[in-house]
PDB file of C-alpha atoms in Angstrom:
ATOM      1  CA  MET A   1      53.614  12.901 -13.788  1.00  0.00           C
ATOM      2  CA  THR A   2      55.159  13.923 -16.935  1.00  0.00           C
ATOM      3  CA  PRO A   3      51.867  16.340 -17.831  1.00  0.00           C
ATOM      4  CA  ALA A   4      52.304  17.810 -14.297  1.00  0.00           C
ATOM      5  CA  LEU A   5      55.775  18.431 -15.270  1.00  0.00           C
ATOM      6  CA  PHE A   6      55.493  19.623 -18.388  1.00  0.00           C
ATOM      7  CA  ILE A   7      53.203  22.511 -17.040  1.00  0.00           C
ATOM      8  CA  ALA A   8      55.358  23.407 -14.433  1.00  0.00           C
ATOM      9  CA  PHE A   9      58.386  23.681 -16.477  1.00  0.00           C
ATOM     10  CA  GLY A  10      56.060  25.206 -19.263  1.00  0.00           C
ATOM     11  CA  ALA A  11      55.245  28.071 -16.830  1.00  0.00           C
ATOM     12  CA  MET A  12      58.656  28.576 -15.458  1.00  0.00           C
ATOM     13  CA  LEU A  13      59.592  29.064 -19.656  1.00  0.00           C
ATOM     14  CA  VAL A  14      56.582  31.321 -20.241  1.00  0.00           C
ATOM     15  CA  ILE A  15      57.495  33.858 -16.930  1.00  0.00           C
ATOM     16  CA  ALA A  16      61.338  33.550 -17.466  1.00  0.00           C
ATOM     17  CA  SER A  17      60.809  34.765 -21.206  1.00  0.00           C
ATOM     18  CA  LEU A  18      58.351  37.563 -19.934  1.00  0.00           C
ATOM     19  CA  MET A  19      61.090  38.653 -17.076  1.00  0.00           C
ATOM     20  CA  VAL A  20      63.392  38.634 -20.269  1.00  0.00           C
ATOM     21  CA  ILE A  21      61.697  41.263 -22.181  1.00  0.00           C
ATOM     22  CA  LEU A  22      60.416  43.138 -19.272  1.00  0.00           C
ATOM     23  CA  HIS A  23      62.915  43.655 -16.905  1.00  0.00           C
ATOM     24  CA  ARG A  24      64.697  46.774 -17.007  1.00  0.00           C
ATOM     25  CA  ASN A  25      68.356  45.900 -16.421  1.00  0.00           C
ATOM     26  CA  PRO A  26      69.709  43.770 -19.358  1.00  0.00           C
ATOM     27  CA  VAL A  27      72.073  41.929 -17.075  1.00  0.00           C
ATOM     28  CA  THR A  28      68.839  40.504 -14.985  1.00  0.00           C
ATOM     29  CA  SER A  29      67.449  39.840 -18.600  1.00  0.00           C
ATOM     30  CA  ALA A  30      70.680  37.568 -19.573  1.00  0.00           C
ATOM     31  CA  LEU A  31      70.065  35.728 -16.345  1.00  0.00           C
ATOM     32  CA  PHE A  32      66.245  35.200 -17.094  1.00  0.00           C
ATOM     33  CA  LEU A  33      67.150  34.060 -20.533  1.00  0.00           C
ATOM     34  CA  VAL A  34      69.513  31.159 -18.785  1.00  0.00           C
ATOM     35  CA  VAL A  35      66.468  30.313 -16.920  1.00  0.00           C
ATOM     36  CA  ALA A  36      64.236  30.066 -19.946  1.00  0.00           C
ATOM     37  CA  PHE A  37      66.993  27.952 -21.752  1.00  0.00           C
ATOM     38  CA  CYS A  38      67.267  25.614 -18.961  1.00  0.00           C
ATOM     39  CA  SER A  39      63.546  24.853 -18.598  1.00  0.00           C
ATOM     40  CA  LEU A  40      63.417  24.085 -22.143  1.00  0.00           C
ATOM     41  CA  ALA A  41      65.946  21.619 -22.031  1.00  0.00           C
ATOM     42  CA  ALA A  42      63.971  20.106 -19.060  1.00  0.00           C
ATOM     43  CA  ILE A  43      60.925  19.911 -21.472  1.00  0.00           C
ATOM     44  CA  TYR A  44      63.123  18.431 -24.247  1.00  0.00           C
ATOM     45  CA  LEU A  45      64.012  15.738 -21.483  1.00  0.00           C
ATOM     46  CA  LEU A  46      60.327  15.246 -21.192  1.00  0.00           C
ATOM     47  CA  LEU A  47      59.959  14.958 -24.757  1.00  0.00           C
ATOM     48  CA  HIS A  48      62.688  12.098 -24.818  1.00  0.00           C
ATOM     49  CA  ALA A  49      65.114  14.599 -26.887  1.00  0.00           C
ATOM     50  CA  GLU A  50      67.908  13.686 -24.491  1.00  0.00           C
ATOM     51  CA  PHE A  51      70.624  14.881 -26.572  1.00  0.00           C
ATOM     52  CA  LEU A  52      69.331  18.210 -27.007  1.00  0.00           C
ATOM     53  CA  ALA A  53      68.833  18.851 -23.772  1.00  0.00           C
ATOM     54  CA  MET A  54      72.472  18.708 -22.977  1.00  0.00           C
ATOM     55  CA  VAL A  55      73.219  20.523 -26.007  1.00  0.00           C
ATOM     56  CA  GLN A  56      70.852  23.360 -25.464  1.00  0.00           C
ATOM     57  CA  VAL A  57      72.665  23.604 -21.833  1.00  0.00           C
ATOM     58  CA  ILE A  58      75.627  23.581 -22.877  1.00  0.00           C
ATOM     59  CA  VAL A  59      75.543  25.505 -26.352  1.00  0.00           C
ATOM     60  CA  TYR A  60      72.411  27.953 -25.348  1.00  0.00           C
ATOM     61  CA  ALA A  61      72.720  28.485 -21.347  1.00  0.00           C
ATOM     62  CA  GLY A  62      76.486  27.866 -21.636  1.00  0.00           C
ATOM     63  CA  ALA A  63      78.073  29.362 -24.664  1.00  0.00           C
ATOM     64  CA  ILE A  64      76.076  31.576 -25.878  1.00  0.00           C
ATOM     65  CA  MET A  65      74.946  33.311 -22.652  1.00  0.00           C
ATOM     66  CA  VAL A  66      78.366  33.671 -21.645  1.00  0.00           C
ATOM     67  CA  LEU A  67      79.133  35.605 -24.858  1.00  0.00           C
ATOM     68  CA  PHE A  68      75.677  37.831 -23.788  1.00  0.00           C
ATOM     69  CA  LEU A  69      76.656  38.478 -20.603  1.00  0.00           C
ATOM     70  CA  PHE A  70      80.375  39.173 -21.494  1.00  0.00           C
ATOM     71  CA  VAL A  71      79.121  41.926 -23.920  1.00  0.00           C
ATOM     72  CA  VAL A  72      76.489  43.293 -21.596  1.00  0.00           C
ATOM     73  CA  MET A  73      79.602  43.961 -19.030  1.00  0.00           C
ATOM     74  CA  TYR A  74      81.791  45.401 -21.712  1.00  0.00           C
ATOM     75  CA  LEU A  75      79.306  47.542 -22.613  1.00  0.00           C
ATOM     76  CA  ASN A  76      78.410  49.027 -19.011  1.00  0.00           C
ATOM     77  CA  LEU A  77      74.879  49.348 -19.910  1.00  0.00           C
ATOM     78  CA  LYS A  78      72.559  51.703 -17.552  1.00  0.00           C
ATOM     79  CA  HIS A  79      68.949  50.998 -16.752  1.00  0.00           C
ATOM     80  CA  ASP A  80      66.725  51.543 -19.521  1.00  0.00           C
ATOM     81  CA  VAL A  81      65.343  54.968 -19.679  1.00  0.00           C
ATOM     82  CA  GLU A  82      62.649  55.378 -21.578  1.00  0.00           C
ATOM     83  CA  HIS A  83      59.562  57.758 -21.730  1.00  0.00           C
ATOM     84  CA  GLY A  84      57.560  59.703 -24.163  1.00  0.00           C
ATOM     85  CA  ILE A  85      54.677  59.627 -25.960  1.00  0.00           C
ATOM     86  CA  HIS A  86      56.396  57.810 -29.128  1.00  0.00           C
ATOM     87  CA  LEU A  87      57.574  55.150 -26.943  1.00  0.00           C
ATOM     88  CA  ALA A  88      54.002  54.866 -25.391  1.00  0.00           C
ATOM     89  CA  LEU A  89      52.677  54.228 -28.387  1.00  0.00           C
ATOM     90  CA  ARG A  90      55.105  51.823 -29.757  1.00  0.00           C
ATOM     91  CA  ARG A  91      54.636  49.692 -26.817  1.00  0.00           C
ATOM     92  CA  GLY A  92      50.747  49.677 -27.085  1.00  0.00           C
ATOM     93  CA  ALA A  93      51.529  48.692 -30.498  1.00  0.00           C
ATOM     94  CA  GLY A  94      53.805  46.217 -29.665  1.00  0.00           C
ATOM     95  CA  TRP A  95      51.676  44.164 -27.393  1.00  0.00           C
ATOM     96  CA  ILE A  96      48.756  44.845 -29.185  1.00  0.00           C
ATOM     97  CA  LEU A  97      50.321  43.417 -32.545  1.00  0.00           C
ATOM     98  CA  GLY A  98      51.812  40.263 -30.283  1.00  0.00           C
ATOM     99  CA  GLY A  99      48.146  39.526 -28.756  1.00  0.00           C
ATOM    100  CA  VAL A 100      46.696  39.330 -32.476  1.00  0.00           C
ATOM    101  CA  LEU A 101      49.721  37.320 -33.362  1.00  0.00           C
ATOM    102  CA  LEU A 102      49.602  34.867 -30.106  1.00  0.00           C
ATOM    103  CA  SER A 103      45.686  34.169 -30.620  1.00  0.00           C
ATOM    104  CA  GLU A 104      46.373  33.644 -34.469  1.00  0.00           C
ATOM    105  CA  ALA A 105      48.912  31.239 -33.797  1.00  0.00           C
ATOM    106  CA  LEU A 106      46.787  29.657 -30.962  1.00  0.00           C
ATOM    107  CA  TRP A 107      43.617  29.452 -32.950  1.00  0.00           C
ATOM    108  CA  PHE A 108      45.978  27.319 -35.720  1.00  0.00           C
ATOM    109  CA  PHE A 109      47.470  25.052 -33.482  1.00  0.00           C
ATOM    110  CA  GLY A 110      44.586  24.511 -31.682  1.00  0.00           C
ATOM    111  CA  ARG A 111      43.047  22.686 -34.800  1.00  0.00           C
ATOM    112  CA  HIS A 112      43.252  18.996 -35.203  1.00  0.00           C
ATOM    113  CA  TRP A 113      46.710  17.573 -36.603  1.00  0.00           C
ATOM    114  CA  ALA A 114      46.072  14.668 -39.125  1.00  0.00           C
ATOM    115  CA  ALA A 115      48.712  12.649 -38.405  1.00  0.00           C
ATOM    116  CA  GLY A 116      49.311  10.624 -41.544  1.00  0.00           C
ATOM    117  CA  PRO A 117      50.665   6.988 -41.298  1.00  0.00           C
ATOM    118  CA  LEU A 118      54.729   7.762 -40.789  1.00  0.00           C
ATOM    119  CA  ALA A 119      57.435   5.227 -40.779  1.00  0.00           C
ATOM    120  CA  PRO A 120      57.959   4.231 -37.146  1.00  0.00           C
ATOM    121  CA  GLU A 121      61.661   4.619 -36.035  1.00  0.00           C
ATOM    122  CA  GLU A 122      62.520   2.340 -33.249  1.00  0.00           C
ATOM    123  CA  ALA A 123      65.516   4.231 -32.340  1.00  0.00           C
ATOM    124  CA  MET A 124      63.279   6.816 -30.789  1.00  0.00           C
ATOM    125  CA  ALA A 125      61.907   4.504 -28.216  1.00  0.00           C
ATOM    126  CA  THR A 126      65.212   3.221 -27.032  1.00  0.00           C
ATOM    127  CA  ALA A 127      66.882   4.710 -24.050  1.00  0.00           C
ATOM    128  CA  GLY A 128      70.152   5.737 -26.223  1.00  0.00           C
ATOM    129  CA  ASN A 129      68.692   8.630 -28.219  1.00  0.00           C
ATOM    130  CA  THR A 130      72.171  10.497 -28.664  1.00  0.00           C
ATOM    131  CA  GLU A 131      73.583   7.094 -30.363  1.00  0.00           C
ATOM    132  CA  ALA A 132      70.802   7.134 -32.784  1.00  0.00           C
ATOM    133  CA  ILE A 133      71.448  10.665 -33.398  1.00  0.00           C
ATOM    134  CA  GLY A 134      74.736  10.190 -33.940  1.00  0.00           C
ATOM    135  CA  ARG A 135      74.333   7.517 -36.564  1.00  0.00           C
ATOM    136  CA  VAL A 136      71.954   9.589 -38.407  1.00  0.00           C
ATOM    137  CA  LEU A 137      74.058  12.610 -38.141  1.00  0.00           C
ATOM    138  CA  TYR A 138      77.027  10.610 -39.669  1.00  0.00           C
ATOM    139  CA  THR A 139      75.099   9.210 -42.214  1.00  0.00           C
ATOM    140  CA  ARG A 140      71.922  10.508 -43.980  1.00  0.00           C
ATOM    141  CA  TYR A 141      72.933  14.100 -42.840  1.00  0.00           C
ATOM    142  CA  LEU A 142      76.902  14.225 -43.109  1.00  0.00           C
ATOM    143  CA  PHE A 143      77.028  16.966 -45.966  1.00  0.00           C
ATOM    144  CA  PRO A 144      75.104  19.348 -44.080  1.00  0.00           C
ATOM    145  CA  PHE A 145      77.163  18.539 -40.967  1.00  0.00           C
ATOM    146  CA  GLU A 146      80.062  19.497 -42.632  1.00  0.00           C
ATOM    147  CA  ILE A 147      78.356  22.505 -44.096  1.00  0.00           C
ATOM    148  CA  THR A 148      77.817  23.683 -40.476  1.00  0.00           C
ATOM    149  CA  SER A 149      81.917  23.667 -39.636  1.00  0.00           C
ATOM    150  CA  MET A 150      82.273  25.599 -42.589  1.00  0.00           C
ATOM    151  CA  LEU A 151      79.440  27.977 -41.294  1.00  0.00           C
ATOM    152  CA  LEU A 152      81.188  28.254 -37.990  1.00  0.00           C
ATOM    153  CA  LEU A 153      84.321  28.928 -39.301  1.00  0.00           C
ATOM    154  CA  VAL A 154      83.089  31.597 -41.578  1.00  0.00           C
ATOM    155  CA  ALA A 155      81.155  33.045 -38.624  1.00  0.00           C
ATOM    156  CA  MET A 156      84.143  33.251 -36.098  1.00  0.00           C
ATOM    157  CA  VAL A 157      86.382  35.029 -38.875  1.00  0.00           C
ATOM    158  CA  GLY A 158      83.529  37.438 -39.212  1.00  0.00           C
ATOM    159  CA  ALA A 159      83.207  37.693 -35.868  1.00  0.00           C
ATOM    160  CA  VAL A 160      86.831  38.694 -35.227  1.00  0.00           C
ATOM    161  CA  VAL A 161      87.074  41.152 -38.334  1.00  0.00           C
ATOM    162  CA  ILE A 162      83.934  42.995 -37.272  1.00  0.00           C
ATOM    163  CA  ALA A 163      84.678  43.191 -33.422  1.00  0.00           C
ATOM    164  CA  LYS A 164      88.572  44.198 -34.193  1.00  0.00           C
ATOM    165  CA  GLY A 165      87.016  47.575 -35.780  1.00  0.00           C
ATOM    166  CA  ARG A 166      89.488  49.759 -38.529  1.00  0.00           C
ATOM    167  CA  GLY A 167      92.486  50.432 -36.628  1.00  0.00           C
ATOM    168  CA  PRO A 168      94.042  51.950 -33.749  1.00  0.00           C
ATOM    169  CA  HIS A 169      92.613  55.184 -34.654  1.00  0.00           C
ATOM    170  CA  VAL A 170      88.938  54.220 -33.406  1.00  0.00           C
ATOM    171  CA  GLU A 171      89.912  54.150 -29.910  1.00  0.00           C
ATOM    172  CA  ARG A 172      92.095  57.468 -29.757  1.00  0.00           C
ATOM    173  CA  GLY A 173      89.199  59.917 -30.866  1.00  0.00           C
ATOM    174  CA  ARG A 174      86.640  59.374 -33.922  1.00  0.00           C
ATOM    175  CA  PRO A 175      87.793  61.172 -37.263  1.00  0.00           C
ATOM    176  CA  PRO A 176      85.484  63.267 -39.132  1.00  0.00           C
ATOM    177  CA  GLN A 177      83.084  61.000 -40.922  1.00  0.00           C
ATOM    178  CA  GLY A 178      83.765  61.740 -44.135  1.00  0.00           C
ATOM    179  CA  ALA A 179      87.597  61.251 -43.987  1.00  0.00           C
ATOM    180  CA  SER A 180      87.461  57.936 -42.183  1.00  0.00           C
ATOM    181  CA  GLY A 181      88.263  56.187 -45.633  1.00  0.00           C
ATOM    182  CA  ALA A 182      91.466  57.572 -46.325  1.00  0.00           C
ATOM    183  CA  PRO A 183      93.782  57.096 -43.236  1.00  0.00           C
ATOM    184  CA  ALA A 184      92.259  53.808 -42.284  1.00  0.00           C
ATOM    185  CA  ALA A 185      94.244  51.804 -44.905  1.00  0.00           C
ATOM    186  CA  PRO A 186      98.011  52.890 -44.341  1.00  0.00           C
ATOM    187  CA  ALA A 187      97.262  52.611 -40.789  1.00  0.00           C
ATOM    188  CA  ASP A 188      95.960  49.041 -41.124  1.00  0.00           C
ATOM    189  CA  ARG A 189      99.048  48.202 -43.308  1.00  0.00           C
ATOM    190  CA  GLN A 190     101.068  49.602 -40.797  1.00  0.00           C
ATOM    191  CA  GLU A 191      99.359  47.796 -37.815  1.00  0.00           C
ATOM    192  CA  THR A 192     100.075  44.476 -39.629  1.00  0.00           C
ATOM    193  CA  ALA A 193     103.504  45.043 -41.023  1.00  0.00           C
TER     194      ALA A 193
ATOM    195  CA  MET B   1      52.274  11.437 -22.990  1.00  0.00           C
ATOM    196  CA  ILE B   2      52.119  15.354 -23.301  1.00  0.00           C
ATOM    197  CA  PRO B   3      49.507  16.378 -26.037  1.00  0.00           C
ATOM    198  CA  LEU B   4      50.775  17.956 -29.214  1.00  0.00           C
ATOM    199  CA  ALA B   5      48.542  20.856 -28.706  1.00  0.00           C
ATOM    200  CA  TRP B   6      49.898  21.618 -25.558  1.00  0.00           C
ATOM    201  CA  MET B   7      53.463  21.724 -27.130  1.00  0.00           C
ATOM    202  CA  LEU B   8      52.470  23.752 -29.895  1.00  0.00           C
ATOM    203  CA  GLY B   9      50.719  26.366 -27.778  1.00  0.00           C
ATOM    204  CA  LEU B  10      53.652  26.335 -25.609  1.00  0.00           C
ATOM    205  CA  SER B  11      55.912  27.192 -28.236  1.00  0.00           C
ATOM    206  CA  ALA B  12      53.770  29.643 -30.019  1.00  0.00           C
ATOM    207  CA  ILE B  13      53.374  31.906 -26.516  1.00  0.00           C
ATOM    208  CA  VAL B  14      57.452  31.790 -26.474  1.00  0.00           C
ATOM    209  CA  PHE B  15      57.589  33.044 -29.894  1.00  0.00           C
ATOM    210  CA  VAL B  16      55.031  35.824 -29.372  1.00  0.00           C
ATOM    211  CA  ILE B  17      57.130  37.023 -26.468  1.00  0.00           C
ATOM    212  CA  GLY B  18      59.942  36.963 -28.695  1.00  0.00           C
ATOM    213  CA  VAL B  19      57.866  39.524 -31.131  1.00  0.00           C
ATOM    214  CA  VAL B  20      56.739  41.262 -28.774  1.00  0.00           C
ATOM    215  CA  GLY B  21      60.357  41.703 -27.084  1.00  0.00           C
ATOM    216  CA  VAL B  22      61.601  42.598 -30.722  1.00  0.00           C
ATOM    217  CA  LEU B  23      58.738  45.225 -31.227  1.00  0.00           C
ATOM    218  CA  VAL B  24      58.758  46.997 -27.786  1.00  0.00           C
ATOM    219  CA  ARG B  25      62.247  47.158 -26.463  1.00  0.00           C
ATOM    220  CA  ARG B  26      64.738  49.194 -28.124  1.00  0.00           C
ATOM    221  CA  ASN B  27      67.970  47.933 -26.407  1.00  0.00           C
ATOM    222  CA  ALA B  28      69.819  46.203 -29.097  1.00  0.00           C
ATOM    223  CA  LEU B  29      70.997  43.436 -27.113  1.00  0.00           C
ATOM    224  CA  ILE B  30      67.517  42.481 -25.533  1.00  0.00           C
ATOM    225  CA  ILE B  31      66.439  42.352 -28.987  1.00  0.00           C
ATOM    226  CA  PHE B  32      68.940  39.767 -29.684  1.00  0.00           C
ATOM    227  CA  MET B  33      67.834  37.696 -26.860  1.00  0.00           C
ATOM    228  CA  SER B  34      64.143  37.995 -27.983  1.00  0.00           C
ATOM    229  CA  ILE B  35      65.670  36.535 -31.381  1.00  0.00           C
ATOM    230  CA  GLU B  36      67.008  33.974 -29.067  1.00  0.00           C
ATOM    231  CA  LEU B  37      64.000  33.059 -27.518  1.00  0.00           C
ATOM    232  CA  MET B  38      62.010  32.864 -30.910  1.00  0.00           C
ATOM    233  CA  LEU B  39      64.678  30.321 -32.280  1.00  0.00           C
ATOM    234  CA  ASN B  40      63.873  28.448 -29.432  1.00  0.00           C
ATOM    235  CA  ALA B  41      60.307  28.630 -29.852  1.00  0.00           C
ATOM    236  CA  ALA B  42      60.742  27.045 -33.067  1.00  0.00           C
ATOM    237  CA  ASN B  43      63.171  24.538 -31.798  1.00  0.00           C
ATOM    238  CA  LEU B  44      60.661  23.141 -29.426  1.00  0.00           C
ATOM    239  CA  ALA B  45      58.097  22.906 -32.204  1.00  0.00           C
ATOM    240  CA  PHE B  46      60.584  20.943 -34.372  1.00  0.00           C
ATOM    241  CA  VAL B  47      61.020  18.518 -31.441  1.00  0.00           C
ATOM    242  CA  ALA B  48      57.046  18.191 -30.409  1.00  0.00           C
ATOM    243  CA  PHE B  49      56.734  17.368 -34.236  1.00  0.00           C
ATOM    244  CA  ALA B  50      59.493  14.786 -34.227  1.00  0.00           C
ATOM    245  CA  ARG B  51      58.255  12.847 -31.508  1.00  0.00           C
ATOM    246  CA  GLU B  52      54.679  12.892 -32.746  1.00  0.00           C
ATOM    247  CA  ALA B  53      56.092  11.739 -36.265  1.00  0.00           C
ATOM    248  CA  LYS B  54      58.442   9.351 -34.256  1.00  0.00           C
ATOM    249  CA  SER B  55      61.354  10.469 -36.341  1.00  0.00           C
ATOM    250  CA  LEU B  56      64.749  11.487 -35.436  1.00  0.00           C
ATOM    251  CA  ASP B  57      64.673  14.266 -38.690  1.00  0.00           C
ATOM    252  CA  GLY B  58      63.213  17.141 -36.443  1.00  0.00           C
ATOM    253  CA  GLN B  59      65.929  16.779 -33.868  1.00  0.00           C
ATOM    254  CA  ILE B  60      68.650  16.998 -36.059  1.00  0.00           C
ATOM    255  CA  PHE B  61      67.297  20.310 -37.596  1.00  0.00           C
ATOM    256  CA  VAL B  62      67.076  21.655 -33.953  1.00  0.00           C
ATOM    257  CA  PHE B  63      70.998  20.624 -34.082  1.00  0.00           C
ATOM    258  CA  PHE B  64      71.311  22.990 -37.177  1.00  0.00           C
ATOM    259  CA  VAL B  65      69.147  25.493 -35.818  1.00  0.00           C
ATOM    260  CA  MET B  66      71.212  25.652 -32.695  1.00  0.00           C
ATOM    261  CA  THR B  67      74.203  26.146 -35.001  1.00  0.00           C
ATOM    262  CA  VAL B  68      73.240  28.736 -37.121  1.00  0.00           C
ATOM    263  CA  ALA B  69      72.054  30.702 -34.050  1.00  0.00           C
ATOM    264  CA  ALA B  70      75.285  30.383 -32.482  1.00  0.00           C
ATOM    265  CA  ALA B  71      77.018  32.153 -35.493  1.00  0.00           C
ATOM    266  CA  GLU B  72      74.209  34.500 -35.860  1.00  0.00           C
ATOM    267  CA  VAL B  73      74.882  35.627 -31.968  1.00  0.00           C
ATOM    268  CA  ALA B  74      78.534  35.601 -32.517  1.00  0.00           C
ATOM    269  CA  VAL B  75      78.475  37.940 -35.617  1.00  0.00           C
ATOM    270  CA  GLY B  76      75.364  40.175 -34.230  1.00  0.00           C
ATOM    271  CA  LEU B  77      77.379  40.644 -30.650  1.00  0.00           C
ATOM    272  CA  ALA B  78      80.340  41.567 -32.819  1.00  0.00           C
ATOM    273  CA  ILE B  79      78.234  44.257 -34.776  1.00  0.00           C
ATOM    274  CA  ILE B  80      76.765  45.367 -31.613  1.00  0.00           C
ATOM    275  CA  VAL B  81      80.161  46.246 -30.239  1.00  0.00           C
ATOM    276  CA  ASN B  82      81.367  47.923 -33.200  1.00  0.00           C
ATOM    277  CA  VAL B  83      78.347  50.209 -33.368  1.00  0.00           C
ATOM    278  CA  PHE B  84      78.959  51.000 -29.518  1.00  0.00           C
ATOM    279  CA  ARG B  85      82.126  52.059 -30.478  1.00  0.00           C
ATOM    280  CA  LEU B  86      80.921  54.263 -33.199  1.00  0.00           C
ATOM    281  CA  LYS B  87      77.854  55.860 -31.335  1.00  0.00           C
ATOM    282  CA  GLU B  88      78.382  54.994 -27.965  1.00  0.00           C
ATOM    283  CA  THR B  89      74.845  53.646 -27.850  1.00  0.00           C
ATOM    284  CA  VAL B  90      73.029  50.440 -28.335  1.00  0.00           C
ATOM    285  CA  TYR B  91      69.444  51.781 -28.579  1.00  0.00           C
ATOM    286  CA  VAL B  92      68.050  51.335 -31.903  1.00  0.00           C
ATOM    287  CA  ASP B  93      66.464  54.428 -32.424  1.00  0.00           C
ATOM    288  CA  GLU B  94      69.376  56.188 -31.471  1.00  0.00           C
ATOM    289  CA  ILE B  95      71.380  54.392 -34.518  1.00  0.00           C
ATOM    290  CA  ASN B  96      70.121  56.213 -37.227  1.00  0.00           C
ATOM    291  CA  LEU B  97      73.311  56.186 -39.586  1.00  0.00           C
ATOM    292  CA  LEU B  98      71.405  55.052 -42.820  1.00  0.00           C
ATOM    293  CA  LYS B  99      68.482  57.464 -42.235  1.00  0.00           C
ATOM    294  CA  GLY B 100      69.894  60.049 -44.938  1.00  0.00           C
TER     295      GLY B 100
END
């Protein structure tokens, strides 16, 4: 039963990922990415990583994809118009490189993996995967966990600062490229005052 | 019981799809989505090995990778929005400010 489910969700994951990179419309690509993330969450469930499956759905399919869709709609993108010999060349090169990389990776992963004698943690086998993860996260990995909060804070501040732009003159009309540095500072100061 | 090779093969396929997406597409948003696909492929390999080793450390690492991915998407999309304001395009071959 489990291998059949794995094959089904794996096929769904591969097809959705292919549609992400093949579809012309960015909104459709983003929605197929949601499908890919959800099927990956199902695969995590099959692998007894229940906590990660839930986090995958909440963080990836929820938060990150909402951000993506919001930006796609904010930018109001048209369908991709791609033509020309350059594009054809690059596309061919990309697919060939991808094929080479895939055969390399499959050859490498297909080899026999020597599984050494590893300390078996009984926590994996029990039903409460979330409890075990929480225990490890708040004891052995407490410091990285706290650093993670700093990372998120820095990313949040950085995103706000970058997306805010330089000041009100950006929307009204772009100044000549050389002169953008000089008037920006007083405008910023005026805004904050 | 799913064999380890299947999971690693699936991970490799998804990763290569992400690589091809980065190489082939020129829409910066699609490139970002391809990067997400690659991160997810790495996560799948982590979970597979964690189950094989009967250890939770791999799953903890996936948790951290997800955090980094979230931070990366927030900052990256902010950069894309800013570039769109400046150049009114998100196609990476038209963004050549540093080309000289």
